[in-house]
Amino acid sequence: QENSLVIIVSQSGETADSLAALRDAKAHGCKVLSIVNVVGSSIARESDAVLYTWAGPEISVATTKAYSCQLAVFYLLALKFAQIRSAITALKQLPDQIEGLLSQKEKIQFFANHYLATEHIFFMGRGIDYAISMEGSLKLKEISYIHSEAYAAGELKHGTISLMEEGTLVVALATQDALYPKTVSNMIEVKTRGAFVMALSTKKHPDIEKYADYVLYIPETQNLFAGSLAIIPLQLFAYYVSLGRGLDVDK
């Protein structure tokens, strides 16, 4: 039936009964994925998608290498399906997680009110966090007219560090687990120069409070989806700074 996937396994790609099953499945609207060794074989050509095992020529019918490669492909498929299903689960959780972040708006407004008169704000992050930093910085300068810049944290020493002075606000994003230690080291560097650090991370990193002056947490999600959550507090921060300065946020 539709929305069903049929997986056909064949070393030669010419197995008659498997080919018949493939055609019957397609006649019923199924998508067909084949796991085949012989490139360009009938089953490979007639499938919607094919994964070649690249096991080399079959010399013996009882070929161990063909079986071993087929099994490895199934392991990889199972892992990929598990990864995708996990991603979908994480994606479905985003609306409720965003609602939770929006409930912290008073906390963000309280912090924003302390920076209504500031002249310079710097955002920094690594990897995806750098992309989020650029969006957070852009929103702030667009609606508050405060000079704001985003920097890749790994390039901090290439000039940016010289702009840090006593009381400068630095917004540091540290949502990516693999890059977390390096971002923390950058936070320490700017604090040494007298900067005030507002950090944004996940609750699995409570130790970040030792390195930041103020911390906002986002719910835990897959690293790739951090942008959907981390940008909410940053946009709220920009909104409340603009509001507090008496500006028209919508224009």
PDB file of C-alpha atoms in Angstrom:
ATOM      1  CA  GLN A   1       0.000   0.000   0.000  1.00  0.00           C
ATOM      2  CA  GLU A   2       1.020   3.638  -0.214  1.00  0.00           C
ATOM      3  CA  ASN A   3       3.439   5.003   2.386  1.00  0.00           C
ATOM      4  CA  SER A   4       5.008   1.544   2.647  1.00  0.00           C
ATOM      5  CA  LEU A   5       8.621   0.725   1.870  1.00  0.00           C
ATOM      6  CA  VAL A   6       9.604  -2.647   0.471  1.00  0.00           C
ATOM      7  CA  ILE A   7      13.263  -3.646   0.688  1.00  0.00           C
ATOM      8  CA  ILE A   8      14.452  -6.175  -1.886  1.00  0.00           C
ATOM      9  CA  VAL A   9      17.751  -7.964  -1.222  1.00  0.00           C
ATOM     10  CA  SER A  10      19.619  -9.672  -4.047  1.00  0.00           C
ATOM     11  CA  GLN A  11      23.282 -10.316  -4.737  1.00  0.00           C
ATOM     12  CA  SER A  12      22.857 -10.656  -8.490  1.00  0.00           C
ATOM     13  CA  GLY A  13      19.971  -8.251  -8.929  1.00  0.00           C
ATOM     14  CA  GLU A  14      18.412 -10.759 -11.325  1.00  0.00           C
ATOM     15  CA  THR A  15      16.681 -13.142  -8.893  1.00  0.00           C
ATOM     16  CA  ALA A  16      13.383 -13.967 -10.622  1.00  0.00           C
ATOM     17  CA  ASP A  17      11.104 -14.266  -7.587  1.00  0.00           C
ATOM     18  CA  SER A  18      12.569 -11.142  -5.988  1.00  0.00           C
ATOM     19  CA  LEU A  19      12.069  -9.228  -9.233  1.00  0.00           C
ATOM     20  CA  ALA A  20       8.445 -10.419  -9.357  1.00  0.00           C
ATOM     21  CA  ALA A  21       7.913  -9.260  -5.768  1.00  0.00           C
ATOM     22  CA  LEU A  22       9.435  -5.862  -6.636  1.00  0.00           C
ATOM     23  CA  ARG A  23       7.046  -5.367  -9.542  1.00  0.00           C
ATOM     24  CA  ASP A  24       4.059  -6.472  -7.473  1.00  0.00           C
ATOM     25  CA  ALA A  25       5.017  -4.037  -4.681  1.00  0.00           C
ATOM     26  CA  LYS A  26       5.291  -1.136  -7.130  1.00  0.00           C
ATOM     27  CA  ALA A  27       1.947  -2.087  -8.660  1.00  0.00           C
ATOM     28  CA  HIS A  28       0.423  -1.617  -5.180  1.00  0.00           C
ATOM     29  CA  GLY A  29       1.962   1.845  -4.787  1.00  0.00           C
ATOM     30  CA  CYS A  30       4.880   0.898  -2.561  1.00  0.00           C
ATOM     31  CA  LYS A  31       8.290   2.500  -2.739  1.00  0.00           C
ATOM     32  CA  VAL A  32      11.052  -0.024  -3.345  1.00  0.00           C
ATOM     33  CA  LEU A  33      14.575   0.137  -1.988  1.00  0.00           C
ATOM     34  CA  SER A  34      16.930  -2.577  -3.169  1.00  0.00           C
ATOM     35  CA  ILE A  35      20.156  -3.825  -1.641  1.00  0.00           C
ATOM     36  CA  VAL A  36      22.099  -5.206  -4.579  1.00  0.00           C
ATOM     37  CA  ASN A  37      25.657  -6.149  -5.394  1.00  0.00           C
ATOM     38  CA  VAL A  38      25.640  -6.086  -9.199  1.00  0.00           C
ATOM     39  CA  VAL A  39      25.577  -2.569 -10.592  1.00  0.00           C
ATOM     40  CA  GLY A  40      22.987  -1.931 -13.309  1.00  0.00           C
ATOM     41  CA  SER A  41      21.118  -5.202 -12.714  1.00  0.00           C
ATOM     42  CA  SER A  42      17.362  -5.520 -13.304  1.00  0.00           C
ATOM     43  CA  ILE A  43      16.359  -5.111  -9.655  1.00  0.00           C
ATOM     44  CA  ALA A  44      18.640  -2.099  -9.288  1.00  0.00           C
ATOM     45  CA  ARG A  45      17.215  -0.446 -12.398  1.00  0.00           C
ATOM     46  CA  GLU A  46      13.559  -0.994 -11.473  1.00  0.00           C
ATOM     47  CA  SER A  47      13.862   0.111  -7.834  1.00  0.00           C
ATOM     48  CA  ASP A  48      13.065   3.621  -6.661  1.00  0.00           C
ATOM     49  CA  ALA A  49      16.391   3.651  -4.845  1.00  0.00           C
ATOM     50  CA  VAL A  50      19.310   1.255  -4.578  1.00  0.00           C
ATOM     51  CA  LEU A  51      22.099   0.673  -2.078  1.00  0.00           C
ATOM     52  CA  TYR A  52      24.991  -1.190  -3.659  1.00  0.00           C
ATOM     53  CA  THR A  53      27.014  -3.494  -1.427  1.00  0.00           C
ATOM     54  CA  TRP A  54      30.172  -3.343  -3.591  1.00  0.00           C
ATOM     55  CA  ALA A  55      31.185  -6.832  -2.439  1.00  0.00           C
ATOM     56  CA  GLY A  56      32.942  -7.716  -5.683  1.00  0.00           C
ATOM     57  CA  PRO A  57      32.188 -10.610  -8.074  1.00  0.00           C
ATOM     58  CA  GLU A  58      30.366 -13.613  -6.642  1.00  0.00           C
ATOM     59  CA  ILE A  59      32.546 -16.685  -7.139  1.00  0.00           C
ATOM     60  CA  SER A  60      30.616 -19.048  -4.872  1.00  0.00           C
ATOM     61  CA  VAL A  61      26.864 -19.213  -4.326  1.00  0.00           C
ATOM     62  CA  ALA A  62      27.547 -19.506  -0.591  1.00  0.00           C
ATOM     63  CA  THR A  63      29.370 -16.191  -0.646  1.00  0.00           C
ATOM     64  CA  THR A  64      30.262 -14.928   2.794  1.00  0.00           C
ATOM     65  CA  LYS A  65      31.318 -11.485   1.584  1.00  0.00           C
ATOM     66  CA  ALA A  66      27.944 -10.757  -0.081  1.00  0.00           C
ATOM     67  CA  TYR A  67      26.044 -11.771   3.052  1.00  0.00           C
ATOM     68  CA  SER A  68      28.367  -9.784   5.325  1.00  0.00           C
ATOM     69  CA  CYS A  69      28.002  -6.649   3.204  1.00  0.00           C
ATOM     70  CA  GLN A  70      24.213  -7.000   3.050  1.00  0.00           C
ATOM     71  CA  LEU A  71      24.098  -7.292   6.824  1.00  0.00           C
ATOM     72  CA  ALA A  72      26.290  -4.205   7.220  1.00  0.00           C
ATOM     73  CA  VAL A  73      23.949  -2.226   4.963  1.00  0.00           C
ATOM     74  CA  PHE A  74      20.966  -3.264   7.095  1.00  0.00           C
ATOM     75  CA  TYR A  75      22.800  -2.123  10.232  1.00  0.00           C
ATOM     76  CA  LEU A  76      23.442   1.262   8.612  1.00  0.00           C
ATOM     77  CA  LEU A  77      19.802   1.530   7.507  1.00  0.00           C
ATOM     78  CA  ALA A  78      18.540   0.738  10.987  1.00  0.00           C
ATOM     79  CA  LEU A  79      20.851   3.351  12.483  1.00  0.00           C
ATOM     80  CA  LYS A  80      19.747   5.946   9.934  1.00  0.00           C
ATOM     81  CA  PHE A  81      16.060   5.237  10.539  1.00  0.00           C
ATOM     82  CA  ALA A  82      16.623   5.504  14.291  1.00  0.00           C
ATOM     83  CA  GLN A  83      18.411   8.831  13.823  1.00  0.00           C
ATOM     84  CA  ILE A  84      15.635  10.231  11.649  1.00  0.00           C
ATOM     85  CA  ARG A  85      12.880   9.097  14.022  1.00  0.00           C
ATOM     86  CA  SER A  86      14.752  10.706  16.904  1.00  0.00           C
ATOM     87  CA  ALA A  87      15.032  13.929  14.922  1.00  0.00           C
ATOM     88  CA  ILE A  88      11.304  13.938  14.209  1.00  0.00           C
ATOM     89  CA  THR A  89      10.579  13.423  17.909  1.00  0.00           C
ATOM     90  CA  ALA A  90      12.847  16.363  18.773  1.00  0.00           C
ATOM     91  CA  LEU A  91      11.193  18.483  16.087  1.00  0.00           C
ATOM     92  CA  LYS A  92       7.727  17.783  17.507  1.00  0.00           C
ATOM     93  CA  GLN A  93       8.900  18.933  20.936  1.00  0.00           C
ATOM     94  CA  LEU A  94       9.984  22.374  19.707  1.00  0.00           C
ATOM     95  CA  PRO A  95       6.576  24.163  20.023  1.00  0.00           C
ATOM     96  CA  ASP A  96       6.204  23.230  23.706  1.00  0.00           C
ATOM     97  CA  GLN A  97       9.842  24.076  24.362  1.00  0.00           C
ATOM     98  CA  ILE A  98       9.405  27.491  22.753  1.00  0.00           C
ATOM     99  CA  GLU A  99       6.316  28.085  24.916  1.00  0.00           C
ATOM    100  CA  GLY A 100       8.473  27.356  27.954  1.00  0.00           C
ATOM    101  CA  LEU A 101      11.047  29.900  26.803  1.00  0.00           C
ATOM    102  CA  LEU A 102       8.387  32.537  26.236  1.00  0.00           C
ATOM    103  CA  SER A 103       7.262  32.089  29.840  1.00  0.00           C
ATOM    104  CA  GLN A 104      10.660  33.473  30.922  1.00  0.00           C
ATOM    105  CA  LYS A 105      10.074  36.804  29.196  1.00  0.00           C
ATOM    106  CA  GLU A 106       9.886  38.800  32.452  1.00  0.00           C
ATOM    107  CA  LYS A 107      13.341  37.523  33.428  1.00  0.00           C
ATOM    108  CA  ILE A 108      14.724  38.588  30.059  1.00  0.00           C
ATOM    109  CA  GLN A 109      12.995  41.967  30.278  1.00  0.00           C
ATOM    110  CA  PHE A 110      14.511  42.563  33.722  1.00  0.00           C
ATOM    111  CA  PHE A 111      17.980  41.922  32.319  1.00  0.00           C
ATOM    112  CA  ALA A 112      17.357  43.986  29.165  1.00  0.00           C
ATOM    113  CA  ASN A 113      16.359  47.020  31.249  1.00  0.00           C
ATOM    114  CA  HIS A 114      19.920  47.180  32.613  1.00  0.00           C
ATOM    115  CA  TYR A 115      21.329  47.672  29.110  1.00  0.00           C
ATOM    116  CA  LEU A 116      19.103  50.335  27.638  1.00  0.00           C
ATOM    117  CA  ALA A 117      21.897  52.907  27.531  1.00  0.00           C
ATOM    118  CA  THR A 118      24.720  50.649  26.410  1.00  0.00           C
ATOM    119  CA  GLU A 119      26.588  51.609  23.231  1.00  0.00           C
ATOM    120  CA  HIS A 120      28.228  48.340  22.180  1.00  0.00           C
ATOM    121  CA  ILE A 121      27.177  44.698  22.501  1.00  0.00           C
ATOM    122  CA  PHE A 122      29.107  41.722  21.187  1.00  0.00           C
ATOM    123  CA  PHE A 123      27.744  38.262  20.420  1.00  0.00           C
ATOM    124  CA  MET A 124      29.951  35.206  19.991  1.00  0.00           C
ATOM    125  CA  GLY A 125      29.641  31.501  19.337  1.00  0.00           C
ATOM    126  CA  ARG A 126      31.121  28.578  17.454  1.00  0.00           C
ATOM    127  CA  GLY A 127      29.591  26.543  14.630  1.00  0.00           C
ATOM    128  CA  ILE A 128      25.796  26.754  14.717  1.00  0.00           C
ATOM    129  CA  ASP A 129      26.101  29.046  17.720  1.00  0.00           C
ATOM    130  CA  TYR A 130      27.938  31.565  15.530  1.00  0.00           C
ATOM    131  CA  ALA A 131      25.014  31.557  13.079  1.00  0.00           C
ATOM    132  CA  ILE A 132      22.593  32.110  15.977  1.00  0.00           C
ATOM    133  CA  SER A 133      24.845  34.914  17.238  1.00  0.00           C
ATOM    134  CA  MET A 134      24.641  36.696  13.899  1.00  0.00           C
ATOM    135  CA  GLU A 135      20.839  36.551  13.960  1.00  0.00           C
ATOM    136  CA  GLY A 136      20.701  37.753  17.575  1.00  0.00           C
ATOM    137  CA  SER A 137      23.039  40.636  16.814  1.00  0.00           C
ATOM    138  CA  LEU A 138      21.133  41.593  13.681  1.00  0.00           C
ATOM    139  CA  LYS A 139      17.806  41.722  15.521  1.00  0.00           C
ATOM    140  CA  LEU A 140      19.261  43.903  18.238  1.00  0.00           C
ATOM    141  CA  LYS A 141      20.768  46.506  15.903  1.00  0.00           C
ATOM    142  CA  GLU A 142      17.690  46.490  13.642  1.00  0.00           C
ATOM    143  CA  ILE A 143      15.209  47.479  16.318  1.00  0.00           C
ATOM    144  CA  SER A 144      17.257  49.158  19.053  1.00  0.00           C
ATOM    145  CA  TYR A 145      19.880  51.016  16.956  1.00  0.00           C
ATOM    146  CA  ILE A 146      22.598  49.869  19.358  1.00  0.00           C
ATOM    147  CA  HIS A 147      25.937  48.971  17.777  1.00  0.00           C
ATOM    148  CA  SER A 148      26.048  45.199  17.859  1.00  0.00           C
ATOM    149  CA  GLU A 149      28.451  42.722  16.263  1.00  0.00           C
ATOM    150  CA  ALA A 150      28.675  38.944  16.126  1.00  0.00           C
ATOM    151  CA  TYR A 151      32.034  37.196  16.070  1.00  0.00           C
ATOM    152  CA  ALA A 152      33.140  33.616  15.593  1.00  0.00           C
ATOM    153  CA  ALA A 153      34.512  32.813  19.043  1.00  0.00           C
ATOM    154  CA  GLY A 154      37.499  31.031  17.540  1.00  0.00           C
ATOM    155  CA  GLU A 155      38.626  34.309  15.961  1.00  0.00           C
ATOM    156  CA  LEU A 156      38.356  36.274  19.174  1.00  0.00           C
ATOM    157  CA  LYS A 157      42.098  36.957  19.422  1.00  0.00           C
ATOM    158  CA  HIS A 158      42.274  38.336  15.886  1.00  0.00           C
ATOM    159  CA  GLY A 159      41.427  41.882  16.904  1.00  0.00           C
ATOM    160  CA  THR A 160      38.074  41.435  18.638  1.00  0.00           C
ATOM    161  CA  ILE A 161      39.571  40.957  22.091  1.00  0.00           C
ATOM    162  CA  SER A 162      41.054  44.469  21.911  1.00  0.00           C
ATOM    163  CA  LEU A 163      37.521  45.922  21.835  1.00  0.00           C
ATOM    164  CA  MET A 164      36.665  44.452  25.226  1.00  0.00           C
ATOM    165  CA  GLU A 165      36.684  46.861  28.150  1.00  0.00           C
ATOM    166  CA  GLU A 166      35.224  47.132  31.608  1.00  0.00           C
ATOM    167  CA  GLY A 167      31.455  46.538  31.544  1.00  0.00           C
ATOM    168  CA  THR A 168      31.173  45.607  27.843  1.00  0.00           C
ATOM    169  CA  LEU A 169      28.277  43.203  27.380  1.00  0.00           C
ATOM    170  CA  VAL A 170      29.212  39.963  25.622  1.00  0.00           C
ATOM    171  CA  VAL A 171      26.479  37.457  24.793  1.00  0.00           C
ATOM    172  CA  ALA A 172      28.089  34.013  24.558  1.00  0.00           C
ATOM    173  CA  LEU A 173      26.261  31.091  23.015  1.00  0.00           C
ATOM    174  CA  ALA A 174      27.315  27.615  24.132  1.00  0.00           C
ATOM    175  CA  THR A 175      24.608  25.170  23.018  1.00  0.00           C
ATOM    176  CA  GLN A 176      26.851  22.798  21.011  1.00  0.00           C
ATOM    177  CA  ASP A 177      28.238  20.052  23.251  1.00  0.00           C
ATOM    178  CA  ALA A 178      31.381  19.326  21.220  1.00  0.00           C
ATOM    179  CA  LEU A 179      32.370  23.001  21.160  1.00  0.00           C
ATOM    180  CA  TYR A 180      31.340  23.851  24.717  1.00  0.00           C
ATOM    181  CA  PRO A 181      34.818  23.726  26.361  1.00  0.00           C
ATOM    182  CA  LYS A 182      36.336  26.003  23.720  1.00  0.00           C
ATOM    183  CA  THR A 183      33.516  28.537  24.061  1.00  0.00           C
ATOM    184  CA  VAL A 184      33.975  28.555  27.829  1.00  0.00           C
ATOM    185  CA  SER A 185      37.657  29.383  27.348  1.00  0.00           C
ATOM    186  CA  ASN A 186      36.624  32.369  25.203  1.00  0.00           C
ATOM    187  CA  MET A 187      34.199  33.500  27.914  1.00  0.00           C
ATOM    188  CA  ILE A 188      37.019  33.443  30.432  1.00  0.00           C
ATOM    189  CA  GLU A 189      39.171  35.526  28.086  1.00  0.00           C
ATOM    190  CA  VAL A 190      36.624  38.333  27.712  1.00  0.00           C
ATOM    191  CA  LYS A 191      35.798  38.318  31.432  1.00  0.00           C
ATOM    192  CA  THR A 192      39.499  38.779  32.145  1.00  0.00           C
ATOM    193  CA  ARG A 193      39.281  41.967  30.071  1.00  0.00           C
ATOM    194  CA  GLY A 194      36.399  43.197  32.231  1.00  0.00           C
ATOM    195  CA  ALA A 195      33.454  42.212  30.033  1.00  0.00           C
ATOM    196  CA  PHE A 196      30.080  41.300  31.502  1.00  0.00           C
ATOM    197  CA  VAL A 197      29.097  37.909  30.053  1.00  0.00           C
ATOM    198  CA  MET A 198      25.552  36.762  29.453  1.00  0.00           C
ATOM    199  CA  ALA A 199      25.677  33.083  28.489  1.00  0.00           C
ATOM    200  CA  LEU A 200      23.056  30.998  26.761  1.00  0.00           C
ATOM    201  CA  SER A 201      23.361  27.226  27.061  1.00  0.00           C
ATOM    202  CA  THR A 202      21.461  24.023  27.826  1.00  0.00           C
ATOM    203  CA  LYS A 203      20.659  22.703  31.277  1.00  0.00           C
ATOM    204  CA  LYS A 204      23.198  19.909  30.870  1.00  0.00           C
ATOM    205  CA  HIS A 205      25.908  22.539  31.424  1.00  0.00           C
ATOM    206  CA  PRO A 206      25.096  24.114  34.815  1.00  0.00           C
ATOM    207  CA  ASP A 207      28.823  24.708  35.391  1.00  0.00           C
ATOM    208  CA  ILE A 208      28.608  27.589  32.917  1.00  0.00           C
ATOM    209  CA  GLU A 209      27.429  29.727  35.829  1.00  0.00           C
ATOM    210  CA  LYS A 210      31.031  29.729  37.082  1.00  0.00           C
ATOM    211  CA  TYR A 211      32.185  31.500  33.925  1.00  0.00           C
ATOM    212  CA  ALA A 212      29.273  33.845  33.173  1.00  0.00           C
ATOM    213  CA  ASP A 213      27.685  36.734  35.059  1.00  0.00           C
ATOM    214  CA  TYR A 214      24.183  35.884  33.863  1.00  0.00           C
ATOM    215  CA  VAL A 215      22.862  32.664  32.331  1.00  0.00           C
ATOM    216  CA  LEU A 216      19.805  31.788  30.279  1.00  0.00           C
ATOM    217  CA  TYR A 217      19.034  28.135  29.632  1.00  0.00           C
ATOM    218  CA  ILE A 218      17.259  26.539  26.696  1.00  0.00           C
ATOM    219  CA  PRO A 219      15.697  23.056  26.847  1.00  0.00           C
ATOM    220  CA  GLU A 220      17.841  20.166  25.668  1.00  0.00           C
ATOM    221  CA  THR A 221      17.320  19.218  22.033  1.00  0.00           C
ATOM    222  CA  GLN A 222      19.367  17.798  19.189  1.00  0.00           C
ATOM    223  CA  ASN A 223      22.315  20.088  18.481  1.00  0.00           C
ATOM    224  CA  LEU A 224      21.045  20.871  14.991  1.00  0.00           C
ATOM    225  CA  PHE A 225      17.771  22.247  16.385  1.00  0.00           C
ATOM    226  CA  ALA A 226      19.393  24.538  18.946  1.00  0.00           C
ATOM    227  CA  GLY A 227      18.902  27.502  16.635  1.00  0.00           C
ATOM    228  CA  SER A 228      15.127  27.222  16.877  1.00  0.00           C
ATOM    229  CA  LEU A 229      15.288  27.597  20.658  1.00  0.00           C
ATOM    230  CA  ALA A 230      18.330  29.774  21.316  1.00  0.00           C
ATOM    231  CA  ILE A 231      17.110  32.588  19.104  1.00  0.00           C
ATOM    232  CA  ILE A 232      13.928  33.095  21.170  1.00  0.00           C
ATOM    233  CA  PRO A 233      15.664  34.616  24.241  1.00  0.00           C
ATOM    234  CA  LEU A 234      17.900  36.708  21.967  1.00  0.00           C
ATOM    235  CA  GLN A 235      14.956  38.119  20.034  1.00  0.00           C
ATOM    236  CA  LEU A 236      13.112  38.817  23.280  1.00  0.00           C
ATOM    237  CA  PHE A 237      16.204  40.598  24.589  1.00  0.00           C
ATOM    238  CA  ALA A 238      16.316  42.804  21.481  1.00  0.00           C
ATOM    239  CA  TYR A 239      12.580  43.439  21.775  1.00  0.00           C
ATOM    240  CA  TYR A 240      12.733  44.578  25.393  1.00  0.00           C
ATOM    241  CA  VAL A 241      15.815  46.741  24.849  1.00  0.00           C
ATOM    242  CA  SER A 242      14.032  48.476  21.985  1.00  0.00           C
ATOM    243  CA  LEU A 243      10.837  48.846  23.994  1.00  0.00           C
ATOM    244  CA  GLY A 244      12.735  50.217  26.976  1.00  0.00           C
ATOM    245  CA  ARG A 245      14.400  52.838  24.757  1.00  0.00           C
ATOM    246  CA  GLY A 246      10.962  54.066  23.653  1.00  0.00           C
ATOM    247  CA  LEU A 247      11.314  52.900  20.065  1.00  0.00           C
ATOM    248  CA  ASP A 248       8.700  51.508  17.689  1.00  0.00           C
ATOM    249  CA  VAL A 249       9.644  47.841  17.517  1.00  0.00           C
ATOM    250  CA  ASP A 250       7.565  47.268  14.376  1.00  0.00           C
ATOM    251  CA  LYS A 251       9.180  49.997  12.290  1.00  0.00           C
TER     252      LYS A 251
END
